Tab-separated table of C-alpha atoms in Angstrom:
chain	number	residue	atom	x	y	z
A	1	MET	CA	117.654	-6.460	-13.465
A	2	LYS	CA	115.675	-3.441	-13.976
A	3	SER	CA	113.195	-5.471	-15.657
A	4	THR	CA	112.562	-8.012	-12.675
A	5	THR	CA	112.564	-4.866	-10.326
A	6	ARG	CA	109.645	-3.296	-12.181
A	7	LEU	CA	107.786	-6.641	-12.197
A	8	LEU	CA	108.110	-7.159	-8.621
A	9	LEU	CA	107.283	-3.664	-7.880
A	10	ALA	CA	104.051	-4.140	-10.044
A	11	ALA	CA	103.133	-7.331	-8.162
A	12	ALA	CA	103.766	-5.648	-4.882
A	13	VAL	CA	101.302	-2.811	-5.951
A	14	VAL	CA	98.763	-5.461	-7.120
A	15	TRP	CA	98.934	-7.337	-3.920
A	16	ILE	CA	98.675	-4.358	-1.794
A	17	THR	CA	95.682	-3.084	-3.724
A	18	THR	CA	93.888	-6.381	-3.473
A	19	LEU	CA	94.904	-6.676	0.206
A	20	SER	CA	93.371	-3.216	0.810
A	21	CYS	CA	90.332	-4.006	-0.982
A	22	THR	CA	89.857	-7.458	0.723
A	23	ASN	CA	90.128	-5.546	4.074
A	24	GLN	CA	87.795	-2.796	3.118
A	25	ASN	CA	85.603	-5.400	2.024
A	26	GLN	CA	85.854	-7.364	5.653
A	27	HIS	CA	85.398	-4.219	7.340
A	28	GLU	CA	82.010	-3.371	5.431
A	29	GLU	CA	80.755	-6.968	6.312
A	30	GLN	CA	81.864	-6.855	9.758
A	31	LEU	CA	80.000	-3.347	10.450
A	32	ALA	CA	76.885	-4.676	8.482
A	33	ARG	CA	76.535	-7.764	10.732
A	34	GLN	CA	77.581	-5.777	13.899
A	35	TYR	CA	74.747	-3.215	13.476
A	36	CYS	CA	72.007	-4.955	11.152
A	37	GLY	CA	72.152	-8.204	13.454
A	38	SER	CA	71.789	-6.249	16.777
A	39	CYS	CA	67.974	-6.029	16.851
A	40	HIS	CA	67.029	-9.001	14.594
A	41	LEU	CA	68.522	-11.829	12.722
A	42	PHE	CA	71.096	-10.594	10.166
A	43	PRO	CA	69.413	-10.238	6.630
A	44	GLU	CA	71.920	-11.849	4.047
A	45	PRO	CA	72.135	-9.386	0.911
A	46	SER	CA	71.012	-12.304	-1.116
A	47	LEU	CA	67.566	-12.057	0.107
A	48	LEU	CA	66.750	-8.695	-1.794
A	49	PRO	CA	67.729	-7.214	-5.109
A	50	LYS	CA	69.923	-4.370	-5.199
A	51	HIS	CA	67.395	-2.030	-5.999
A	52	VAL	CA	64.883	-2.763	-3.073
A	53	TRP	CA	68.020	-2.560	-0.565
A	54	ALA	CA	68.926	0.884	-2.115
A	55	GLU	CA	65.426	2.551	-2.629
A	56	THR	CA	63.385	1.178	0.285
A	57	VAL	CA	65.220	-0.988	3.038
A	58	LEU	CA	68.199	0.893	3.712
A	59	PRO	CA	66.681	4.285	3.912
A	60	GLN	CA	64.367	2.840	6.505
A	61	MET	CA	67.241	1.524	8.466
A	62	ALA	CA	68.806	4.950	8.323
A	63	LEU	CA	65.785	6.264	10.296
A	64	ARG	CA	65.760	3.558	12.646
A	65	MET	CA	69.439	3.894	13.379
A	66	GLY	CA	69.396	7.539	13.578
A	67	VAL	CA	71.504	8.304	10.804
A	68	ASP	CA	68.842	9.961	8.683
A	69	PHE	CA	65.575	11.408	10.280
A	70	GLY	CA	64.032	12.662	6.722
A	71	LYS	CA	61.734	9.634	6.584
A	72	MET	CA	59.793	11.256	9.527
A	73	VAL	CA	58.163	13.492	7.128
A	74	GLU	CA	56.482	10.429	5.825
A	75	ILE	CA	55.149	9.413	8.953
A	76	PRO	CA	51.598	10.775	9.833
A	77	GLU	CA	51.506	13.449	12.549
A	78	ALA	CA	49.420	11.555	14.833
A	79	ASP	CA	51.745	8.617	14.985
A	80	ARG	CA	54.945	10.644	15.667
A	81	PRO	CA	54.473	10.735	19.416
A	82	TYR	CA	54.531	6.820	19.464
A	83	VAL	CA	57.063	6.474	16.852
A	84	LEU	CA	59.896	8.869	18.307
A	85	PRO	CA	60.547	7.121	21.573
A	86	SER	CA	61.371	4.062	19.505
A	87	LEU	CA	64.238	5.579	17.693
A	88	PRO	CA	67.610	6.193	18.971
A	89	ALA	CA	68.325	9.698	20.313
A	90	SER	CA	71.708	9.836	18.332
A	91	ALA	CA	72.934	8.050	15.437
A	92	MET	CA	74.208	4.499	16.332
A	93	VAL	CA	76.868	4.605	13.435
A	94	SER	CA	78.988	7.335	11.889
A	95	GLU	CA	78.312	8.636	8.430
A	96	GLU	CA	81.391	6.668	7.042
A	97	GLU	CA	80.444	3.656	8.851
A	98	TRP	CA	76.728	3.674	7.176
A	99	LYS	CA	78.356	4.412	3.808
A	100	SER	CA	80.460	1.231	4.433
A	101	ILE	CA	77.151	-0.833	5.400
A	102	GLN	CA	75.177	0.692	2.421
A	103	ASN	CA	78.238	-0.533	0.063
A	104	TYR	CA	78.312	-3.898	1.714
A	105	PHE	CA	74.618	-4.495	0.692
A	106	GLN	CA	74.956	-3.016	-2.754
A	107	ARG	CA	78.082	-5.027	-3.390
A	108	MET	CA	76.744	-8.388	-2.416
A	109	ALA	CA	73.039	-8.336	-3.248
A	110	PRO	CA	71.819	-9.851	-6.491
A	111	ASP	CA	70.316	-7.693	-9.482
A	112	SER	CA	67.036	-9.657	-9.043
A	113	LEU	CA	65.389	-12.638	-7.343
A	114	ASN	CA	64.253	-15.697	-9.288
A	115	ALA	CA	60.786	-16.613	-7.466
A	116	PRO	CA	58.737	-18.623	-10.088
A	117	SER	CA	55.506	-19.686	-9.187
A	118	PRO	CA	55.118	-23.603	-9.316
A	119	VAL	CA	52.634	-24.499	-11.985
A	120	ILE	CA	49.638	-25.915	-10.174
A	121	ALA	CA	46.745	-27.520	-12.095
A	122	ASP	CA	43.108	-26.572	-11.776
A	123	THR	CA	42.217	-29.846	-10.240
A	124	LEU	CA	40.349	-29.181	-6.964
A	125	GLN	CA	38.403	-32.379	-6.338
A	126	GLN	CA	37.516	-32.028	-2.617
A	127	PHE	CA	35.314	-28.943	-2.811
A	128	ASP	CA	32.534	-27.443	-5.083
A	129	ALA	CA	33.900	-23.909	-5.372
A	130	ALA	CA	31.423	-20.847	-5.743
A	131	THR	CA	31.794	-17.124	-5.237
A	132	PHE	CA	29.412	-14.424	-3.981
A	133	SER	CA	28.682	-10.684	-4.723
A	134	LEU	CA	26.999	-9.386	-1.529
A	135	ALA	CA	24.455	-6.760	-0.565
A	136	ILE	CA	27.079	-4.266	0.453
A	137	ASN	CA	27.887	-0.966	-1.043
A	138	GLY	CA	31.321	-0.573	-2.108
A	139	HIS	CA	34.121	-2.993	-3.580
A	140	PRO	CA	35.219	-5.844	-1.396
A	141	THR	CA	37.181	-4.639	1.788
A	142	THR	CA	37.012	-7.680	4.034
A	143	THR	CA	38.648	-7.567	7.322
A	144	MET	CA	37.268	-10.461	9.026
A	145	VAL	CA	35.040	-13.616	8.321
A	146	LYS	CA	33.351	-15.557	11.057
A	147	VAL	CA	30.887	-18.616	10.863
A	148	ASP	CA	28.300	-19.083	13.533
A	149	THR	CA	27.200	-22.719	13.180
A	150	VAL	CA	24.859	-22.626	16.189
A	151	LYS	CA	22.684	-19.956	14.594
A	152	ASP	CA	23.476	-20.561	10.998
A	153	ARG	CA	25.005	-17.192	10.250
A	154	ILE	CA	28.082	-15.479	8.578
A	155	PHE	CA	29.586	-12.413	9.665
A	156	ILE	CA	31.521	-10.431	7.307
A	157	SER	CA	33.169	-7.023	8.296
A	158	ASP	CA	34.604	-4.339	6.200
A	159	ARG	CA	37.080	-1.413	6.433
A	160	ARG	CA	34.012	0.708	6.540
A	161	ALA	CA	33.588	-0.310	10.062
A	162	VAL	CA	30.458	-2.274	9.634
A	163	LEU	CA	29.927	-5.991	10.633
A	164	HIS	CA	27.475	-7.422	8.305
A	165	GLU	CA	25.386	-10.603	8.966
A	166	PHE	CA	24.318	-13.374	6.375
A	167	ASP	CA	22.553	-16.545	6.432
A	168	THR	CA	24.581	-19.624	5.172
A	169	LYS	CA	23.546	-19.074	1.561
A	170	PHE	CA	24.829	-15.369	1.625
A	171	GLN	CA	21.505	-13.535	1.940
A	172	TRP	CA	21.829	-10.397	3.864
A	173	LYS	CA	20.082	-10.328	7.413
A	174	ALA	CA	21.522	-7.236	9.049
A	175	SER	CA	24.294	-4.667	9.400
A	176	HIS	CA	25.972	-3.435	12.509
A	177	PRO	CA	27.941	-0.249	12.493
A	178	LEU	CA	31.068	-0.330	14.573
A	179	SER	CA	33.514	2.301	15.848
A	180	SER	CA	36.257	1.112	13.797
A	181	PRO	CA	37.186	-1.885	11.375
A	182	PRO	CA	37.016	-5.361	13.446
A	183	SER	CA	39.845	-8.058	12.920
A	184	GLN	CA	38.118	-10.634	15.124
A	185	LEU	CA	34.629	-11.787	16.569
A	186	LEU	CA	34.510	-14.264	19.470
A	187	LEU	CA	31.386	-16.573	19.606
A	188	SER	CA	31.491	-18.539	22.940
A	189	GLY	CA	27.674	-19.345	22.955
A	190	LYS	CA	27.252	-18.667	26.769
A	191	GLU	CA	28.631	-15.042	26.790
A	192	ASP	CA	27.781	-12.059	24.801
A	193	PRO	CA	30.219	-12.007	21.754
A	194	LEU	CA	33.765	-10.013	21.935
A	195	LEU	CA	34.711	-7.860	19.154
A	196	VAL	CA	38.227	-6.893	18.335
A	197	GLN	CA	38.346	-3.445	16.693
A	198	MET	CA	41.520	-2.161	15.108
A	199	GLY	CA	41.091	1.598	15.270
A	200	ILE	CA	42.947	2.365	12.079
A	201	MET	CA	43.515	-0.887	9.633
A	202	ASP	CA	46.509	0.293	7.659
A	203	PRO	CA	50.038	0.565	9.480
A	204	ASN	CA	49.985	2.993	12.158
A	205	ASP	CA	50.761	3.161	15.989
A	206	GLN	CA	47.778	5.361	17.276
A	207	ALA	CA	46.253	3.865	20.513
A	208	LEU	CA	42.646	3.906	19.087
A	209	GLY	CA	41.881	-0.035	18.952
A	210	SER	CA	39.576	-1.664	21.507
A	211	VAL	CA	37.948	-4.743	22.866
A	212	ALA	CA	34.197	-4.460	23.198
A	213	GLN	CA	31.276	-6.783	24.306
A	214	TRP	CA	28.370	-6.809	21.991
A	215	HIS	CA	24.963	-7.165	23.670
A	216	GLU	CA	22.925	-8.652	20.659
A	217	GLY	CA	19.658	-8.225	22.294
A	218	THR	CA	19.842	-4.687	22.833
A	219	GLN	CA	22.324	-3.936	19.847
A	220	THR	CA	24.705	-2.080	21.955
A	221	PHE	CA	28.516	-2.514	22.604
A	222	THR	CA	30.397	-2.071	26.030
A	223	THR	CA	33.971	-1.219	25.749
A	224	LEU	CA	36.009	-3.451	28.000
A	225	ILE	CA	39.872	-2.516	26.925
A	226	ASP	CA	40.446	0.588	24.889
A	227	SER	CA	43.632	2.461	23.870
A	228	LEU	CA	45.145	-0.428	21.963
A	229	GLN	CA	47.554	-0.200	19.051
A	230	ARG	CA	45.941	-1.957	16.030
A	231	PRO	CA	44.950	-4.909	17.779
A	232	VAL	CA	44.667	-8.051	15.484
A	233	TYR	CA	43.997	-11.099	17.622
A	234	LEU	CA	42.545	-12.177	20.966
A	235	GLU	CA	42.408	-15.162	23.302
A	236	HIS	CA	39.937	-14.986	26.135
A	237	VAL	CA	41.290	-17.527	28.807
A	238	ASP	CA	41.946	-17.715	32.602
A	239	MET	CA	45.713	-17.227	32.745
A	240	ASN	CA	46.160	-17.365	36.512
A	241	GLN	CA	43.393	-19.954	37.452
A	242	ASP	CA	41.244	-17.559	39.613
A	243	ALA	CA	38.150	-18.546	37.541
A	244	ARG	CA	38.031	-15.112	35.718
A	245	LYS	CA	38.974	-15.054	32.090
A	246	ASP	CA	41.774	-12.915	30.868
A	247	PHE	CA	42.577	-11.163	27.889
A	248	VAL	CA	45.636	-12.192	25.859
A	249	ILE	CA	46.004	-9.397	23.125
A	250	CYS	CA	48.226	-8.924	20.009
A	251	SER	CA	48.566	-5.098	19.633
A	252	PHE	CA	50.378	-5.214	16.416
A	253	GLY	CA	50.904	-1.473	15.920
A	254	ASN	CA	53.901	-0.610	13.398
A	255	TYR	CA	56.906	0.968	14.663
A	256	THR	CA	55.676	0.266	18.191
A	257	GLY	CA	53.103	-2.154	19.629
A	258	SER	CA	53.036	-5.057	22.111
A	259	LEU	CA	51.921	-8.366	23.196
A	260	ASN	CA	49.801	-8.092	26.517
A	261	VAL	CA	47.837	-9.872	29.144
A	262	TYR	CA	45.094	-8.161	30.390
A	263	GLU	CA	44.311	-9.481	34.067
A	264	THR	CA	40.570	-9.307	35.039
A	265	LEU	CA	40.304	-7.980	38.556
A	266	ASP	CA	37.798	-8.428	41.186
A	267	SER	CA	36.608	-4.928	40.650
A	268	GLY	CA	35.908	-5.770	37.039
A	269	LYS	CA	38.651	-3.657	35.708
A	270	TYR	CA	41.814	-4.842	33.774
A	271	LYS	CA	45.428	-4.818	34.742
A	272	ARG	CA	48.113	-4.801	31.918
A	273	HIS	CA	50.860	-7.246	31.842
A	274	ILE	CA	53.272	-6.489	29.142
A	275	LEU	CA	54.734	-9.959	27.581
A	276	GLN	CA	56.658	-8.187	24.823
A	277	ASN	CA	57.154	-4.518	24.274
A	278	VAL	CA	57.793	-4.682	20.444
A	279	PRO	CA	55.369	-4.272	17.246
A	280	GLY	CA	54.216	-7.282	15.216
A	281	ALA	CA	52.351	-9.793	17.494
A	282	ARG	CA	50.220	-11.244	14.942
A	283	LYS	CA	48.520	-14.260	16.816
A	284	VAL	CA	48.747	-16.199	19.862
A	285	VAL	CA	47.941	-19.851	20.690
A	286	VAL	CA	47.289	-20.487	24.400
A	287	ARG	CA	47.325	-24.062	25.871
A	288	ASP	CA	49.494	-25.800	28.555
A	289	PHE	CA	52.480	-26.704	26.493
A	290	ASP	CA	54.798	-28.050	29.600
A	291	ASN	CA	51.927	-29.605	31.567
A	292	ASN	CA	52.361	-27.716	34.694
A	293	GLY	CA	48.530	-26.923	34.848
A	294	LEU	CA	48.753	-23.300	33.885
A	295	PRO	CA	48.074	-21.945	30.440
A	296	ASP	CA	51.189	-20.933	28.413
A	297	VAL	CA	51.561	-18.659	25.134
A	298	MET	CA	52.899	-19.406	21.848
A	299	ALA	CA	53.160	-16.033	19.915
A	300	LEU	CA	54.179	-15.455	16.183
A	301	MET	CA	55.839	-11.798	16.120
A	302	THR	CA	56.378	-10.458	12.638
A	303	GLN	CA	57.716	-7.030	12.746
A	304	GLY	CA	61.493	-6.389	12.468
A	305	ASP	CA	62.733	-9.443	14.837
A	306	GLU	CA	60.373	-11.910	13.199
A	307	ARG	CA	60.294	-15.149	15.262
A	308	ILE	CA	57.915	-17.695	17.108
A	309	ILE	CA	58.237	-17.370	20.922
A	310	LEU	CA	57.054	-19.735	23.838
A	311	LEU	CA	55.926	-18.119	27.013
A	312	LEU	CA	56.007	-20.508	29.560
A	313	ASN	CA	53.571	-19.449	32.636
A	314	GLN	CA	55.212	-19.623	35.940
A	315	GLY	CA	52.189	-18.161	37.954
A	316	ASN	CA	51.320	-14.731	38.922
A	317	PHE	CA	51.771	-13.531	35.270
A	318	ARG	CA	55.550	-14.198	35.213
A	319	PHE	CA	56.723	-16.047	32.025
A	320	ARG	CA	59.874	-17.816	31.003
A	321	ILE	CA	60.456	-16.812	27.200
A	322	ILE	CA	61.910	-19.383	24.872
A	323	THR	CA	62.678	-18.390	21.162
A	324	LEU	CA	61.560	-21.640	19.450
A	325	LEU	CA	62.122	-20.207	15.525
A	326	ARG	CA	63.810	-16.936	14.276
A	327	PHE	CA	63.541	-15.539	10.641
A	328	PRO	CA	65.326	-12.647	9.023
A	329	PRO	CA	63.296	-9.278	9.088
A	330	VAL	CA	62.556	-9.534	5.291
A	331	TYR	CA	60.784	-12.947	5.463
A	332	GLY	CA	57.286	-11.493	5.822
A	333	SER	CA	55.830	-13.659	8.609
A	334	SER	CA	52.036	-13.627	8.320
A	335	TYR	CA	50.505	-16.664	10.236
A	336	PHE	CA	50.960	-19.677	12.189
A	337	ASP	CA	49.199	-22.561	13.860
A	338	VAL	CA	50.068	-25.413	16.076
A	339	VAL	CA	48.931	-29.025	15.344
A	340	ASP	CA	50.147	-32.693	15.539
A	341	PHE	CA	51.054	-33.421	11.943
A	342	ASN	CA	52.785	-36.648	12.315
A	343	HIS	CA	50.610	-38.295	15.091
A	344	ASP	CA	53.422	-38.544	17.656
A	345	GLY	CA	51.297	-36.628	20.508
A	346	LYS	CA	53.665	-33.464	20.102
A	347	MET	CA	52.372	-29.884	18.754
A	348	ASP	CA	54.345	-29.032	15.610
A	349	ILE	CA	54.067	-25.630	13.712
A	350	LEU	CA	52.382	-24.609	10.535
A	351	TYR	CA	53.880	-21.499	9.368
A	352	ALA	CA	53.269	-18.942	6.531
A	353	ASN	CA	55.414	-16.276	5.466
A	354	GLY	CA	54.502	-13.777	2.496
A	355	ASP	CA	53.923	-10.466	3.883
A	356	ASN	CA	54.727	-8.193	0.939
A	357	ALA	CA	53.545	-4.845	2.019
A	358	ASP	CA	56.151	-2.937	3.732
A	359	TYR	CA	59.533	-1.888	2.408
A	360	SER	CA	60.831	-4.854	0.398
A	361	VAL	CA	57.990	-5.381	-2.330
A	362	THR	CA	59.213	-8.015	-4.695
A	363	LEU	CA	58.240	-11.686	-5.330
A	364	LYS	CA	60.649	-13.763	-3.024
A	365	PRO	CA	61.657	-17.625	-3.508
A	366	TYR	CA	61.586	-18.117	0.295
A	367	HIS	CA	57.790	-17.252	0.615
A	368	GLY	CA	55.594	-19.864	1.227
A	369	LEU	CA	54.534	-22.605	3.663
A	370	ARG	CA	56.394	-24.477	6.302
A	371	ILE	CA	56.017	-27.187	8.774
A	372	PHE	CA	58.279	-27.792	11.884
A	373	LEU	CA	58.105	-30.795	13.571
A	374	ASN	CA	58.623	-30.840	17.384
A	375	ASP	CA	61.121	-33.364	18.872
A	376	GLY	CA	59.187	-33.164	22.084
A	377	SER	CA	61.793	-31.094	23.869
A	378	ASN	CA	60.528	-27.686	22.008
A	379	ARG	CA	63.149	-28.016	19.348
A	380	PHE	CA	61.525	-27.625	15.920
A	381	THR	CA	63.042	-28.663	12.632
A	382	GLU	CA	61.660	-27.855	9.241
A	383	SER	CA	60.137	-30.971	7.568
A	384	TRP	CA	58.252	-29.456	4.658
A	385	PHE	CA	58.464	-26.311	2.611
A	386	TYR	CA	56.376	-25.143	-0.247
A	387	PRO	CA	57.119	-22.004	-2.276
A	388	LEU	CA	53.839	-19.914	-2.376
A	389	ASN	CA	54.300	-16.266	-3.375
A	390	GLY	CA	52.664	-13.932	-0.848
A	391	ALA	CA	51.490	-16.563	1.648
A	392	CYS	CA	49.124	-14.956	4.061
A	393	GLN	CA	47.128	-17.522	5.923
A	394	ALA	CA	47.425	-21.415	6.421
A	395	LYS	CA	44.950	-23.728	8.433
A	396	ALA	CA	45.140	-27.319	9.032
A	397	ALA	CA	42.227	-29.817	8.950
A	398	ASP	CA	41.278	-33.297	7.811
A	399	PHE	CA	39.006	-32.363	5.013
A	400	ASP	CA	39.011	-35.780	3.235
A	401	LYS	CA	38.614	-37.724	6.693
A	402	ASP	CA	41.316	-40.000	5.866
A	403	GLY	CA	43.050	-39.630	9.410
A	404	ASP	CA	45.703	-37.042	8.551
A	405	LEU	CA	45.704	-33.163	8.188
A	406	ASP	CA	45.488	-31.282	4.956
A	407	ILE	CA	45.776	-27.493	4.429
A	408	VAL	CA	44.094	-24.777	3.180
A	409	ALA	CA	46.240	-21.499	2.496
A	410	THR	CA	45.546	-18.030	0.963
A	411	ALA	CA	48.224	-15.721	-0.722
A	412	PHE	CA	47.299	-12.137	-0.628
A	413	PHE	CA	50.443	-11.026	-2.381
A	414	ALA	CA	50.403	-13.917	-5.066
A	415	ASP	CA	52.086	-13.619	-8.309
A	416	TYR	CA	49.052	-11.973	-9.874
A	417	GLN	CA	50.678	-11.181	-13.130
A	418	HIS	CA	50.962	-14.979	-13.982
A	419	HIS	CA	48.914	-16.915	-11.543
A	420	PRO	CA	46.177	-15.170	-9.845
A	421	GLU	CA	44.306	-18.574	-9.317
A	422	GLN	CA	47.353	-19.093	-6.702
A	423	SER	CA	45.745	-16.684	-4.148
A	424	PHE	CA	44.149	-19.830	-2.743
A	425	VAL	CA	45.776	-23.380	-2.745
A	426	TYR	CA	44.470	-26.728	-1.089
A	427	PHE	CA	47.044	-28.897	-0.295
A	428	GLU	CA	45.922	-32.792	0.323
A	429	ASN	CA	47.826	-34.743	2.612
A	430	THR	CA	49.127	-37.782	0.643
A	431	GLY	CA	50.910	-39.306	3.572
A	432	HIS	CA	54.395	-38.675	2.464
A	433	ASP	CA	53.821	-35.345	0.940
A	434	PHE	CA	51.147	-32.636	0.094
A	435	LYS	CA	49.290	-32.430	-3.313
A	436	PRO	CA	48.512	-28.865	-4.310
A	437	SER	CA	45.335	-27.879	-6.340
A	438	VAL	CA	43.766	-24.676	-7.369
A	439	THR	CA	40.340	-23.367	-8.939
A	440	ARG	CA	40.157	-20.822	-11.223
A	441	LEU	CA	37.550	-18.952	-9.269
A	442	ALA	CA	40.252	-17.903	-7.029
A	443	ALA	CA	41.386	-15.300	-9.406
A	444	GLN	CA	38.249	-13.265	-8.908
A	445	GLY	CA	39.387	-11.723	-5.740
A	446	ARG	CA	42.412	-11.037	-3.266
A	447	TRP	CA	41.686	-13.360	-0.276
A	448	ILE	CA	43.061	-12.100	2.986
A	449	THR	CA	40.939	-14.011	5.391
A	450	ILE	CA	40.080	-17.853	5.736
A	451	GLU	CA	37.636	-19.447	8.007
A	452	ILE	CA	37.054	-23.460	8.355
A	453	ALA	CA	33.463	-24.476	9.653
A	454	ASP	CA	30.803	-27.057	8.889
A	455	LEU	CA	28.433	-24.849	7.265
A	456	ASP	CA	25.912	-27.250	6.216
A	457	HIS	CA	26.031	-29.625	9.171
A	458	ASP	CA	26.924	-32.628	7.060
A	459	ARG	CA	29.995	-33.724	9.386
A	460	ASP	CA	32.941	-32.340	7.114
A	461	ASP	CA	34.629	-28.880	7.084
A	462	ASP	CA	33.839	-26.088	4.487
A	463	VAL	CA	35.979	-22.919	3.878
A	464	VAL	CA	34.816	-19.525	3.627
A	465	MET	CA	37.096	-16.696	2.413
A	466	GLY	CA	36.750	-12.852	2.271
A	467	ALA	CA	38.421	-10.334	-0.303
A	468	LEU	CA	40.109	-7.191	0.042
A	469	ASP	CA	40.600	-6.146	-3.246
A	470	PHE	CA	43.417	-3.565	-3.142
A	471	PRO	CA	44.686	-2.707	-6.345
A	472	ALA	CA	48.313	-2.199	-5.445
A	473	THR	CA	50.847	-4.213	-7.357
A	474	ILE	CA	47.993	-5.872	-9.168
A	475	PRO	CA	47.642	-5.965	-13.049
A	476	ASN	CA	45.191	-3.371	-14.332
A	477	ASP	CA	43.225	-5.655	-16.402
A	478	LEU	CA	42.827	-7.901	-13.308
A	479	VAL	CA	41.789	-4.889	-11.028
A	480	ALA	CA	39.060	-4.035	-13.911
A	481	GLN	CA	37.671	-7.552	-13.354
A	482	TRP	CA	37.484	-7.447	-9.819
A	483	MET	CA	35.672	-3.937	-9.716
A	484	LYS	CA	33.135	-5.332	-12.337
A	485	ARG	CA	32.234	-8.516	-10.501
A	486	ASP	CA	32.798	-7.122	-6.762
A	487	THR	CA	33.158	-10.856	-5.429
A	488	TRP	CA	33.281	-10.652	-1.777
A	489	VAL	CA	33.414	-14.417	-0.903
A	490	LEU	CA	34.951	-17.626	-2.065
A	491	LEU	CA	32.952	-20.642	-0.838
A	492	LEU	CA	34.520	-24.213	-0.945
A	493	ARG	CA	31.750	-26.732	-0.271
A	494	ASN	CA	33.288	-29.967	0.900
A	495	LYS	CA	32.075	-32.757	-1.220
A	496	LEU	CA	32.792	-35.499	1.203
A	497	HIS	CA	29.125	-35.583	2.491
């Protein structure tokens, strides 16, 4: 009898202990989902290894949730006035709750991620590839490439705030000093070019960026809009049908930033309309998506709450906002475009995610390219995914003129240890899938920007890429090769014609 009683007591202790552990685990998960899914999509612990959660991501979240302001010392003093208003005045959770959240991610996260790069043969047939070292002092630090097919010239800018001008054979023509590194040059043909200048290129919140008009005849610049937080993209379009073009500007920022429309007034001044008062606006596509006669805005937001949104123009700078796609905050959204892949008259989305520069630096199996097909009601379904470590930009064009859209993509955070040539990949549309191919010449640089243009006027599209050879996370021997070659440009000349 005593033996039976002891067994029952032991079983009861085990049951109570198990129940207690189960309840504690459930409590930790509940807290994590409640607080880590309040500002953005909840990031599943499986998305990152344990050490990344512990060493970088969770400490950053502690700052943003007001639990630990120690990270403020890492923020430049000039940025702090912009950052502080974005942080909570008091802690969002208690110390005990924060420890429970940490425990949940540490308990559930894997030790490592498996993100192998698919083997892609050096079989690039559509293009003749060539690299160029340019007459520019210093190692490659490209911020922008722009081809002017009207005047047969190519603009390449660098982090040193200089806009360099070359002919189509990459022979130097001129260099134009700027006030800060540019992210975009808009050539309209009828008006003086517009230049978007970032202020500081690296992550920051200082309002030092601007939009300027470049008067080439006098080689002077007129600042149109200033005090922008790291502007990275601009569309110049009449948003309210008053015959004056307005400015849709992505002020990326860092902790803070915004997506804005600057309305052009009768006086020639500009009135700011805030569309999204959050950082990470990367790119917009402006067109009349709902056919009401007014241009709408589709935007990629990439910082924290990563998502693609559609802002439907209701007139008088009022917009109805629809979230089309939403991604976890560690996805590294980096670029998108809007094209009709399946020829059904509905605009689909080409999306690239591979930004690996912030707090979760590790190769990720979910980095790559995706196509989301539109059902006609602005509901988008993923129809294609290709894993590409560090995918940066992706653009679509019919390079082989067979009636369907092919894709060119750069991967700024490629697996440089094993496959540096995969920093550029061409995807031929075969009708039922996309066939990838690479060129070994892509291993000669770290390609950050990509431009499609008919460089030689032979009725097919060529590709020009610019390098930004940051050595971070790159094998030493590869960095040494880059520094020796100083390859600024990778040119793919289409062999179709």
